[in-house]
Amino acid sequence: MRTQLEAVVGDQLLLGNPMFVTGGAEAALTARSLLTGATGTVLTSSFGGIGPTLDGGALATAGPSSLDWNIHRITPDGSGGLTTAAVAEVPAAATGVQGLAVAGGELFFYGATPGASLRYSSFQLDAAGRPDGPQTRRSPGLSPSTCLTGDAACPQLEALGDGRVSHLWTGETGQESVVTVGLDTTTVLGAPTDGDSSGRIGGGTGRYVLYNGGSGKQRVVDFPRAATAGETALTRDRAAAAVWGQTLWVPGGTQGQVTGRNLKTGTTTTVATGAPCTPTDIQAVNTWLYWSCGSSAGVYDRATQRRITVPADHGPARLADGFLLRENRTTRELLSDFHTGTAAIRTLVKLPVTDQNTGGSNGRWAVDRFGGPIAYLNGTYGEVSIVPSGVPTSPLAQMEAQAHSPSVIGRSFPWTPVWQLNKPSTWALTLANSSGKIVRTLTGSSTGAAVRPAWDGTTDSGGATGGAYTWKLTAHPRDGQGPDLTLSGTMTLG
């Protein structure tokens, strides 16, 4: 990253205003001591607006996002260092949203922000779909996504419902990688596709992302708990497919069948959807399976064995919890197709004539498959509208779990299980010893729709513990719909 001299404050040279910022790097204001040559960061997320003042100090702009952008005064601290203080707030500026996604009560958007080339940011949403709290950073600065020529749905984003969002990135050699970010502001996890390119993200939930390669191969990429990189869990010929929880759904051996493969155990389950064809599109949410052959489409409810015919056309469609969202490219209407066992078409919203982003689902509009609202770009630069579906959500359920049983835990290496649920919750986790006495209680709110506690092995009174333990997780649906979910298991600590 090339820098230039901006000011001299005390014994420090201020260096900033980078000529370019590489992906993953942060545009920052740094200082170099004229006495020792030592360097350090003065302000992170600082780009432009740097200059000296008449009193020997300097002013610089910095902040994590356009909603938190300030002018900072930089002065000597009397011991050879520097002090900084925010002296004025810069009004928020609209930034272009190049893509959006919603999952687990979180609205993610991808676009340019001050201090970085591109990054993900998010808003937490309350049970009614309203923003609850400030805009927060969910990734470091990123390189631009590579789009296929003429691709109207790029960048491709897939919010995974566990606090993470996935997209594709192309390296200098042309090889694509599947990338996830979101659990903090610095970590980027990637999984190469062994030279594949011109691919698409076909879906994903929690730890699993479906990648459809331009080579004709399809991959399920796994990003498990505590991973430092993703890995390919399954490779097969490209076909219609969907991932929900730990199950991969694909066309079955005969017409109308859809087969679910458990990605952990390899066991399969086959259902007869009634489709008069081999589906060209399959989507899965909870007990719902959507299939489409282009000229015909339907939804199969695995819980009740109901077969529901839904309208079919060639516009983008997105299955959610109890309803289907279709974009009619002629009328520009976003339609909710079914929710009670029969197709009940209604106009949910009419998309603007002019869009700031020309992408389809997850480009201009997105739906929360984890029991949440619909979001869309409303035609005003940088603004997103959110509307509720009006459809009751399914009961709280576990989709996948990584409740490992370590033999030793501690403050530096706690027990960090992950329970992927189908919608956001508040939760309580209790640990009981071999006598049945509860020695530790942890509480919290889900990250997206995933429960992510951490137990360091100490009791509520602070003492260390060991031996056999029973854990019990009680999750309460944040939207208040349906009963609590209770899960339990055992573990032994050395």
Short mmCIF file of C-alpha atoms in Angstrom, two decimals:
data_model
loop_
_atom_site.label_atom_id
_atom_site.label_comp_id
_atom_site.label_asym_id
_atom_site.label_seq_id
_atom_site.Cartn_x
_atom_site.Cartn_y
_atom_site.Cartn_z
CA MET A 1 0.00 0.00 0.00
CA ARG A 2 1.63 3.25 -1.13
CA THR A 3 1.38 6.21 1.21
CA GLN A 4 2.40 9.87 1.21
CA LEU A 5 3.44 12.41 3.83
CA GLU A 6 0.45 14.30 5.25
CA ALA A 7 1.75 16.25 8.25
CA VAL A 8 4.38 16.46 10.99
CA VAL A 9 3.05 16.47 14.56
CA GLY A 10 5.67 16.70 17.28
CA ASP A 11 8.36 14.16 16.44
CA GLN A 12 6.01 12.07 14.26
CA LEU A 13 5.50 11.93 10.50
CA LEU A 14 1.85 11.25 9.63
CA LEU A 15 1.48 9.00 6.61
CA GLY A 16 -1.81 8.29 4.88
CA ASN A 17 -4.03 8.87 1.85
CA PRO A 18 -3.11 5.54 0.20
CA MET A 19 -2.90 5.41 -3.57
CA PHE A 20 -4.66 2.05 -3.45
CA VAL A 21 -5.80 -0.45 -0.82
CA THR A 22 -5.52 -4.18 -1.46
CA GLY A 23 -8.31 -6.55 -0.52
CA GLY A 24 -8.27 -7.37 3.20
CA ALA A 25 -6.16 -4.28 4.03
CA GLU A 26 -7.45 -1.34 6.02
CA ALA A 27 -6.89 2.25 4.94
CA ALA A 28 -5.27 3.73 8.06
CA LEU A 29 -3.38 6.83 9.17
CA THR A 30 0.05 5.81 10.46
CA ALA A 31 2.96 7.61 12.12
CA ARG A 32 6.75 7.21 11.94
CA SER A 33 9.01 8.59 14.67
CA LEU A 34 11.68 11.02 13.44
CA LEU A 35 13.83 9.96 16.39
CA THR A 36 13.61 6.16 16.41
CA GLY A 37 12.03 5.26 13.08
CA ALA A 38 9.34 3.25 14.89
CA THR A 39 5.95 3.13 13.18
CA GLY A 40 2.44 2.73 14.52
CA THR A 41 -1.22 3.24 13.66
CA VAL A 42 -2.79 6.53 14.69
CA LEU A 43 -6.32 6.03 13.30
CA THR A 44 -7.80 2.90 11.75
CA SER A 45 -10.34 3.18 8.94
CA SER A 46 -8.95 6.57 7.92
CA PHE A 47 -9.07 7.72 4.31
CA GLY A 48 -8.64 11.26 2.95
CA GLY A 49 -9.33 14.54 4.72
CA ILE A 50 -5.91 14.67 6.43
CA GLY A 51 -4.05 17.93 6.96
CA PRO A 52 -1.94 20.00 9.41
CA THR A 53 -3.29 22.74 11.68
CA LEU A 54 -1.69 26.05 12.64
CA ASP A 55 -1.07 24.93 16.25
CA GLY A 56 1.26 22.09 15.19
CA GLY A 57 -1.38 19.38 15.23
CA ALA A 58 -3.44 17.80 12.49
CA LEU A 59 -7.03 16.91 11.59
CA ALA A 60 -8.07 13.64 9.98
CA THR A 61 -11.29 11.83 9.15
CA ALA A 62 -11.81 8.26 10.32
CA GLY A 63 -14.52 5.83 11.32
CA PRO A 64 -15.84 2.29 10.85
CA SER A 65 -18.69 3.31 8.52
CA SER A 66 -20.47 6.28 6.98
CA LEU A 67 -22.82 6.25 10.00
CA ASP A 68 -19.88 6.69 12.38
CA TRP A 69 -17.46 9.00 10.55
CA ASN A 70 -15.71 11.75 12.52
CA ILE A 71 -13.05 14.46 12.31
CA HIS A 72 -10.25 13.70 14.77
CA ARG A 73 -7.73 16.17 16.22
CA ILE A 74 -4.18 14.80 16.53
CA THR A 75 -1.74 16.41 18.98
CA PRO A 76 1.58 15.49 20.71
CA ASP A 77 1.13 13.75 24.05
CA GLY A 78 4.23 15.27 25.67
CA SER A 79 6.24 12.03 25.71
CA GLY A 80 7.03 11.64 22.04
CA GLY A 81 3.72 10.02 21.13
CA LEU A 82 0.38 11.25 19.83
CA THR A 83 -3.15 11.62 21.19
CA THR A 84 -6.36 11.69 19.18
CA ALA A 85 -9.83 13.01 19.97
CA ALA A 86 -13.01 13.09 17.89
CA VAL A 87 -13.96 16.77 17.60
CA ALA A 88 -16.77 16.73 15.01
CA GLU A 89 -19.15 14.23 13.47
CA VAL A 90 -19.40 14.00 9.70
CA PRO A 91 -23.03 13.55 8.55
CA ALA A 92 -23.79 10.09 7.20
CA ALA A 93 -23.40 9.71 3.45
CA ALA A 94 -25.36 7.28 1.32
CA THR A 95 -23.22 4.46 -0.02
CA GLY A 96 -24.06 2.24 -2.94
CA VAL A 97 -25.50 -1.15 -2.02
CA GLN A 98 -24.15 -3.64 -4.53
CA GLY A 99 -25.93 -6.60 -2.98
CA LEU A 100 -28.03 -7.51 0.04
CA ALA A 101 -29.04 -10.63 1.93
CA VAL A 102 -31.21 -11.38 4.98
CA ALA A 103 -30.95 -14.34 7.33
CA GLY A 104 -31.69 -15.03 10.99
CA GLY A 105 -32.96 -11.52 11.70
CA GLU A 106 -29.88 -9.83 10.20
CA LEU A 107 -29.77 -7.58 7.14
CA PHE A 108 -26.41 -7.80 5.34
CA PHE A 109 -25.35 -5.47 2.58
CA TYR A 110 -22.24 -5.33 0.46
CA GLY A 111 -20.87 -2.04 -0.80
CA ALA A 112 -18.29 0.72 -0.55
CA THR A 113 -17.79 2.50 2.77
CA PRO A 114 -15.30 5.20 3.79
CA GLY A 115 -11.96 3.71 4.74
CA ALA A 116 -12.25 0.54 2.69
CA SER A 117 -12.71 -0.56 -0.90
CA LEU A 118 -15.72 -2.82 -0.24
CA ARG A 119 -17.01 -4.60 2.85
CA TYR A 120 -20.03 -6.20 4.45
CA SER A 121 -22.08 -4.30 7.01
CA SER A 122 -25.28 -5.26 8.78
CA PHE A 123 -28.22 -4.21 10.88
CA GLN A 124 -29.82 -6.41 13.51
CA LEU A 125 -33.59 -6.63 13.00
CA ASP A 126 -36.19 -6.97 15.72
CA ALA A 127 -39.00 -9.53 15.60
CA ALA A 128 -41.07 -7.13 13.46
CA GLY A 129 -38.23 -6.64 10.96
CA ARG A 130 -37.25 -3.14 12.08
CA PRO A 131 -33.54 -2.21 12.45
CA ASP A 132 -32.53 -2.60 16.09
CA GLY A 133 -29.26 -0.80 16.80
CA PRO A 134 -26.54 0.79 14.67
CA GLN A 135 -24.95 -0.33 11.45
CA THR A 136 -22.03 -2.62 12.25
CA ARG A 137 -19.02 -3.85 10.29
CA ARG A 138 -19.04 -7.56 9.44
CA SER A 139 -15.83 -7.93 7.43
CA PRO A 140 -12.51 -6.29 6.66
CA GLY A 141 -11.99 -4.40 3.41
CA LEU A 142 -12.45 -6.80 0.50
CA SER A 143 -11.48 -7.01 -3.14
CA PRO A 144 -14.37 -6.54 -5.59
CA SER A 145 -16.34 -9.65 -6.53
CA THR A 146 -15.71 -10.87 -10.07
CA CYS A 147 -18.87 -10.99 -12.16
CA LEU A 148 -19.56 -13.05 -15.25
CA THR A 149 -20.05 -11.12 -18.47
CA GLY A 150 -23.69 -10.07 -18.65
CA ASP A 151 -24.42 -11.50 -15.19
CA ALA A 152 -27.45 -9.63 -13.86
CA ALA A 153 -27.31 -11.19 -10.38
CA CYS A 154 -23.84 -10.24 -9.25
CA PRO A 155 -22.37 -10.01 -6.71
CA GLN A 156 -23.73 -13.30 -5.42
CA LEU A 157 -24.35 -13.28 -1.68
CA GLU A 158 -25.72 -16.04 0.54
CA ALA A 159 -26.45 -15.24 4.16
CA LEU A 160 -26.08 -18.53 6.04
CA GLY A 161 -28.23 -17.91 9.11
CA ASP A 162 -25.38 -18.33 11.60
CA GLY A 163 -23.99 -14.79 11.51
CA ARG A 164 -21.99 -15.38 8.33
CA VAL A 165 -22.40 -14.48 4.68
CA SER A 166 -20.74 -16.23 1.73
CA HIS A 167 -19.66 -15.05 -1.72
CA LEU A 168 -17.31 -16.00 -4.58
CA TRP A 169 -13.86 -14.50 -5.12
CA THR A 170 -11.59 -14.95 -8.13
CA GLY A 171 -7.80 -15.01 -7.73
CA GLU A 172 -5.14 -13.78 -10.14
CA THR A 173 -5.01 -17.18 -11.88
CA GLY A 174 -8.77 -17.15 -12.52
CA GLN A 175 -9.55 -19.82 -9.91
CA GLU A 176 -12.65 -19.18 -7.82
CA SER A 177 -12.83 -19.61 -4.07
CA VAL A 178 -15.87 -19.80 -1.83
CA VAL A 179 -15.45 -17.21 0.95
CA THR A 180 -17.26 -16.62 4.24
CA VAL A 181 -17.12 -13.60 6.57
CA GLY A 182 -19.30 -12.14 9.30
CA LEU A 183 -18.48 -13.45 12.77
CA ASP A 184 -15.99 -10.61 13.33
CA THR A 185 -14.49 -7.70 11.42
CA THR A 186 -11.19 -9.33 10.44
CA THR A 187 -11.62 -13.02 9.59
CA VAL A 188 -11.98 -14.18 5.98
CA LEU A 189 -12.24 -17.95 5.44
CA GLY A 190 -11.84 -19.36 1.95
CA ALA A 191 -12.02 -22.68 0.16
CA PRO A 192 -10.48 -23.06 -3.33
CA THR A 193 -12.41 -24.91 -6.02
CA ASP A 194 -9.42 -26.75 -7.53
CA GLY A 195 -9.19 -24.50 -10.57
CA ASP A 196 -12.92 -24.12 -11.25
CA SER A 197 -14.32 -20.77 -12.38
CA SER A 198 -17.43 -19.05 -13.78
CA GLY A 199 -19.46 -20.65 -10.99
CA ARG A 200 -22.41 -19.65 -8.87
CA ILE A 201 -23.45 -20.09 -5.25
CA GLY A 202 -26.41 -22.43 -5.32
CA GLY A 203 -27.42 -21.89 -1.69
CA GLY A 204 -26.22 -22.65 1.80
CA THR A 205 -27.10 -22.72 5.49
CA GLY A 206 -24.86 -22.64 8.54
CA ARG A 207 -21.61 -24.45 7.86
CA TYR A 208 -22.44 -25.69 4.35
CA VAL A 209 -22.29 -23.71 1.07
CA LEU A 210 -23.34 -25.16 -2.30
CA TYR A 211 -21.09 -24.21 -5.23
CA ASN A 212 -22.04 -24.83 -8.87
CA GLY A 213 -18.86 -24.68 -10.94
CA GLY A 214 -18.56 -23.65 -14.56
CA SER A 215 -16.78 -26.95 -15.17
CA GLY A 216 -20.03 -28.86 -14.59
CA LYS A 217 -19.02 -30.00 -11.11
CA GLN A 218 -20.95 -29.25 -7.94
CA ARG A 219 -19.35 -28.93 -4.52
CA VAL A 220 -20.62 -28.76 -0.97
CA VAL A 221 -18.09 -26.65 0.90
CA ASP A 222 -17.90 -27.08 4.68
CA PHE A 223 -16.96 -24.26 7.08
CA PRO A 224 -17.28 -26.01 10.48
CA ARG A 225 -16.94 -24.58 13.97
CA ALA A 226 -13.47 -23.13 14.69
CA ALA A 227 -12.23 -23.82 11.14
CA THR A 228 -9.36 -21.78 9.74
CA ALA A 229 -10.42 -22.54 6.14
CA GLY A 230 -13.21 -24.27 4.29
CA GLU A 231 -12.96 -27.75 2.79
CA THR A 232 -14.91 -29.64 0.15
CA ALA A 233 -17.21 -32.17 1.83
CA LEU A 234 -18.72 -33.58 -1.38
CA THR A 235 -18.13 -33.30 -5.14
CA ARG A 236 -20.66 -34.47 -7.74
CA ASP A 237 -21.91 -33.63 -11.23
CA ARG A 238 -23.78 -30.35 -11.33
CA ALA A 239 -27.56 -30.67 -11.03
CA ALA A 240 -30.50 -29.02 -9.29
CA ALA A 241 -29.76 -29.12 -5.56
CA ALA A 242 -30.39 -27.41 -2.24
CA VAL A 243 -28.77 -27.46 1.20
CA TRP A 244 -30.81 -27.03 4.36
CA GLY A 245 -29.16 -27.82 7.67
CA GLN A 246 -27.02 -30.91 7.14
CA THR A 247 -29.08 -32.33 4.24
CA LEU A 248 -28.34 -32.02 0.53
CA TRP A 249 -31.51 -32.36 -1.59
CA VAL A 250 -31.12 -33.55 -5.24
CA PRO A 251 -33.35 -35.15 -7.91
CA GLY A 252 -34.11 -38.80 -7.17
CA GLY A 253 -33.73 -41.85 -9.38
CA THR A 254 -37.21 -41.62 -10.92
CA GLN A 255 -39.41 -38.78 -12.13
CA GLY A 256 -40.85 -36.65 -9.35
CA GLN A 257 -38.59 -38.00 -6.63
CA VAL A 258 -36.26 -35.84 -4.55
CA THR A 259 -33.59 -37.45 -2.37
CA GLY A 260 -32.05 -35.96 0.74
CA ARG A 261 -28.49 -36.97 1.66
CA ASN A 262 -27.22 -36.42 5.20
CA LEU A 263 -23.83 -34.76 4.76
CA LYS A 264 -22.55 -36.17 8.06
CA THR A 265 -23.76 -39.77 7.94
CA GLY A 266 -24.33 -40.35 4.23
CA THR A 267 -27.82 -41.78 4.84
CA THR A 268 -30.53 -40.89 2.33
CA THR A 269 -34.27 -40.19 2.38
CA THR A 270 -36.42 -40.11 -0.77
CA VAL A 271 -39.78 -38.36 -1.13
CA ALA A 272 -42.28 -38.33 -4.00
CA THR A 273 -43.07 -34.69 -4.72
CA GLY A 274 -45.53 -35.34 -7.55
CA ALA A 275 -43.40 -33.34 -10.01
CA PRO A 276 -44.09 -34.45 -13.63
CA CYS A 277 -40.42 -34.04 -14.51
CA THR A 278 -36.85 -34.08 -13.27
CA PRO A 279 -36.60 -30.72 -11.46
CA THR A 280 -34.32 -28.04 -12.85
CA ASP A 281 -34.56 -26.11 -9.57
CA ILE A 282 -34.81 -27.45 -6.01
CA GLN A 283 -35.00 -25.36 -2.82
CA ALA A 284 -35.49 -26.46 0.79
CA VAL A 285 -36.59 -24.65 3.95
CA ASN A 286 -37.67 -26.53 7.09
CA THR A 287 -40.14 -29.22 5.93
CA TRP A 288 -40.85 -27.46 2.62
CA LEU A 289 -39.35 -28.62 -0.71
CA TYR A 290 -39.77 -26.44 -3.81
CA TRP A 291 -39.32 -27.88 -7.28
CA SER A 292 -39.55 -26.31 -10.70
CA CYS A 293 -39.36 -27.60 -14.27
CA GLY A 294 -39.71 -24.14 -15.84
CA SER A 295 -43.27 -24.65 -17.11
CA SER A 296 -44.56 -26.19 -13.88
CA ALA A 297 -43.66 -25.83 -10.22
CA GLY A 298 -44.79 -26.99 -6.83
CA VAL A 299 -44.05 -27.24 -3.12
CA TYR A 300 -44.05 -30.48 -1.15
CA ASP A 301 -44.56 -30.37 2.62
CA ARG A 302 -42.64 -33.27 4.17
CA ALA A 303 -44.47 -32.83 7.48
CA THR A 304 -47.98 -33.34 6.08
CA GLN A 305 -47.17 -34.95 2.67
CA ARG A 306 -49.12 -32.15 0.99
CA ARG A 307 -48.44 -31.34 -2.65
CA ILE A 308 -49.08 -27.72 -3.54
CA THR A 309 -49.08 -26.40 -7.11
CA VAL A 310 -47.62 -22.91 -7.41
CA PRO A 311 -47.39 -20.55 -10.41
CA ALA A 312 -44.39 -21.14 -12.64
CA ASP A 313 -42.53 -18.76 -14.92
CA HIS A 314 -38.95 -17.99 -15.75
CA GLY A 315 -38.46 -15.21 -13.17
CA PRO A 316 -36.34 -15.69 -10.05
CA ALA A 317 -38.03 -17.54 -7.18
CA ARG A 318 -36.97 -17.92 -3.58
CA LEU A 319 -38.47 -20.36 -1.09
CA ALA A 320 -38.95 -19.13 2.47
CA ASP A 321 -40.67 -20.45 5.60
CA GLY A 322 -44.22 -21.15 4.44
CA PHE A 323 -44.24 -18.99 1.31
CA LEU A 324 -42.59 -18.51 -2.05
CA LEU A 325 -41.31 -15.20 -3.34
CA ARG A 326 -41.37 -14.73 -7.12
CA GLU A 327 -40.38 -11.72 -9.14
CA ASN A 328 -42.63 -11.12 -12.14
CA ARG A 329 -40.24 -9.47 -14.60
CA THR A 330 -43.12 -7.94 -16.61
CA THR A 331 -45.09 -6.27 -13.82
CA ARG A 332 -42.04 -5.97 -11.51
CA GLU A 333 -44.11 -7.34 -8.63
CA LEU A 334 -42.74 -9.46 -5.81
CA LEU A 335 -45.33 -12.14 -5.12
CA SER A 336 -45.97 -14.42 -2.15
CA ASP A 337 -47.45 -17.61 -3.56
CA PHE A 338 -48.65 -19.92 -0.77
CA HIS A 339 -48.88 -20.28 2.98
CA THR A 340 -51.88 -22.42 3.95
CA GLY A 341 -51.70 -25.45 1.66
CA THR A 342 -53.01 -23.81 -1.50
CA ALA A 343 -51.43 -21.18 -3.73
CA ALA A 344 -52.73 -17.77 -2.66
CA ILE A 345 -51.11 -15.17 -4.90
CA ARG A 346 -50.81 -11.66 -3.51
CA THR A 347 -48.75 -8.63 -4.35
CA LEU A 348 -46.25 -8.05 -1.58
CA VAL A 349 -44.43 -5.09 -3.09
CA LYS A 350 -43.88 -3.54 -6.50
CA LEU A 351 -40.20 -3.10 -7.31
CA PRO A 352 -39.00 0.28 -8.62
CA VAL A 353 -38.65 0.84 -12.34
CA THR A 354 -35.02 1.94 -11.95
CA ASP A 355 -32.73 -0.09 -9.71
CA GLN A 356 -29.35 0.89 -8.32
CA ASN A 357 -28.41 -2.78 -8.66
CA THR A 358 -29.60 -4.92 -11.57
CA GLY A 359 -29.14 -8.26 -9.84
CA GLY A 360 -31.97 -10.63 -9.03
CA SER A 361 -32.55 -12.43 -5.75
CA ASN A 362 -29.76 -11.48 -3.34
CA GLY A 363 -28.94 -8.57 -5.67
CA ARG A 364 -31.97 -6.29 -5.66
CA TRP A 365 -34.11 -8.21 -3.19
CA ALA A 366 -33.74 -10.95 -0.59
CA VAL A 367 -35.90 -12.92 1.83
CA ASP A 368 -35.04 -14.25 5.27
CA ARG A 369 -35.54 -18.02 5.00
CA PHE A 370 -35.09 -18.24 8.79
CA GLY A 371 -38.52 -16.84 9.58
CA GLY A 372 -37.86 -13.16 8.87
CA PRO A 373 -38.82 -10.33 6.50
CA ILE A 374 -38.20 -9.38 2.87
CA ALA A 375 -35.74 -6.62 1.92
CA TYR A 376 -35.36 -4.82 -1.41
CA LEU A 377 -33.56 -1.86 -2.94
CA ASN A 378 -36.24 0.80 -3.32
CA GLY A 379 -34.66 2.76 -6.18
CA THR A 380 -33.19 5.47 -3.96
CA TYR A 381 -29.41 5.38 -3.88
CA GLY A 382 -28.19 3.32 -0.93
CA GLU A 383 -31.62 2.79 0.68
CA VAL A 384 -33.24 -0.55 1.53
CA SER A 385 -36.90 -1.14 2.35
CA ILE A 386 -38.01 -3.98 4.65
CA VAL A 387 -41.47 -5.56 4.68
CA PRO A 388 -42.84 -8.46 6.76
CA SER A 389 -44.18 -11.53 5.00
CA GLY A 390 -47.34 -11.79 7.08
CA VAL A 391 -46.91 -15.57 7.17
CA PRO A 392 -46.68 -17.49 10.49
CA THR A 393 -43.30 -19.12 11.08
CA SER A 394 -42.57 -22.78 11.77
CA PRO A 395 -41.88 -23.99 15.31
CA LEU A 396 -38.31 -23.63 16.56
CA ALA A 397 -36.20 -26.62 15.48
CA GLN A 398 -32.60 -27.76 15.29
CA MET A 399 -31.13 -27.94 11.78
CA GLU A 400 -27.58 -29.05 12.63
CA ALA A 401 -25.32 -29.23 15.68
CA GLN A 402 -21.62 -29.26 16.51
CA ALA A 403 -21.86 -30.09 20.21
CA HIS A 404 -18.43 -31.68 20.49
CA SER A 405 -17.26 -33.17 23.80
CA PRO A 406 -13.75 -31.99 24.71
CA SER A 407 -11.84 -33.73 27.50
CA VAL A 408 -10.24 -30.51 28.76
CA ILE A 409 -11.47 -26.92 28.64
CA GLY A 410 -10.34 -23.64 30.21
CA ARG A 411 -10.42 -19.86 29.86
CA SER A 412 -8.06 -19.98 26.88
CA PHE A 413 -9.79 -22.97 25.24
CA PRO A 414 -13.48 -23.00 26.24
CA TRP A 415 -16.18 -25.39 25.10
CA THR A 416 -17.76 -23.67 22.09
CA PRO A 417 -20.62 -25.75 20.69
CA VAL A 418 -22.82 -24.47 17.86
CA TRP A 419 -26.50 -25.32 17.49
CA GLN A 420 -27.91 -24.17 14.16
CA LEU A 421 -31.62 -23.44 14.58
CA ASN A 422 -34.23 -22.48 12.00
CA LYS A 423 -35.00 -19.02 13.42
CA PRO A 424 -33.59 -16.55 15.98
CA SER A 425 -33.94 -17.27 19.69
CA THR A 426 -32.96 -16.29 23.18
CA TRP A 427 -31.39 -19.18 25.05
CA ALA A 428 -30.19 -20.58 28.36
CA LEU A 429 -27.58 -23.33 28.71
CA THR A 430 -27.22 -25.16 32.03
CA LEU A 431 -24.39 -27.51 33.09
CA ALA A 432 -25.20 -30.05 35.81
CA ASN A 433 -22.68 -32.30 37.58
CA SER A 434 -22.99 -36.06 38.13
CA SER A 435 -25.24 -35.42 41.15
CA GLY A 436 -27.68 -33.43 39.03
CA LYS A 437 -26.76 -30.09 40.60
CA ILE A 438 -26.65 -27.18 38.16
CA VAL A 439 -23.21 -25.59 38.55
CA ARG A 440 -23.23 -23.13 35.65
CA THR A 441 -25.91 -21.24 33.71
CA LEU A 442 -25.16 -19.29 30.54
CA THR A 443 -27.67 -17.10 28.71
CA GLY A 444 -27.70 -15.12 25.50
CA SER A 445 -29.26 -14.36 22.14
CA SER A 446 -28.57 -16.33 18.98
CA THR A 447 -26.07 -15.15 16.37
CA GLY A 448 -28.46 -15.04 13.47
CA ALA A 449 -30.32 -18.31 14.09
CA ALA A 450 -27.29 -20.10 15.61
CA VAL A 451 -26.68 -20.58 19.33
CA ARG A 452 -22.97 -20.01 20.07
CA PRO A 453 -22.18 -20.24 23.81
CA ALA A 454 -18.73 -20.57 25.39
CA TRP A 455 -18.07 -22.34 28.71
CA ASP A 456 -14.61 -22.07 30.25
CA GLY A 457 -15.17 -24.93 32.72
CA THR A 458 -15.80 -22.74 35.77
CA THR A 459 -18.88 -22.82 37.96
CA ASP A 460 -21.22 -19.90 38.71
CA SER A 461 -19.19 -19.27 41.86
CA GLY A 462 -15.96 -19.12 39.85
CA GLY A 463 -14.40 -22.45 40.87
CA ALA A 464 -12.84 -24.92 38.46
CA THR A 465 -14.67 -28.13 37.72
CA GLY A 466 -14.20 -31.60 36.19
CA GLY A 467 -15.93 -34.96 35.76
CA ALA A 468 -19.16 -35.97 34.03
CA TYR A 469 -21.68 -33.26 33.11
CA THR A 470 -25.10 -33.01 31.54
CA TRP A 471 -25.86 -29.95 29.45
CA LYS A 472 -29.34 -28.68 28.68
CA LEU A 473 -30.12 -26.01 26.10
CA THR A 474 -33.48 -24.23 26.24
CA ALA A 475 -34.16 -21.89 23.31
CA HIS A 476 -37.11 -19.49 23.19
CA PRO A 477 -38.31 -18.29 19.76
CA ARG A 478 -37.59 -14.59 19.47
CA ASP A 479 -40.73 -13.99 17.43
CA GLY A 480 -42.86 -15.60 20.16
CA GLN A 481 -44.37 -18.11 17.72
CA GLY A 482 -44.37 -21.74 18.86
CA PRO A 483 -43.02 -23.54 21.93
CA ASP A 484 -39.51 -23.50 23.37
CA LEU A 485 -36.94 -25.97 22.06
CA THR A 486 -35.04 -28.17 24.54
CA LEU A 487 -31.90 -30.13 23.71
CA SER A 488 -29.62 -32.08 26.04
CA GLY A 489 -26.45 -34.16 26.08
CA THR A 490 -23.50 -35.26 28.20
CA MET A 491 -19.77 -34.63 28.34
CA THR A 492 -16.83 -35.63 30.56
CA LEU A 493 -14.04 -33.24 31.53
CA GLY A 494 -10.65 -34.43 32.68
#
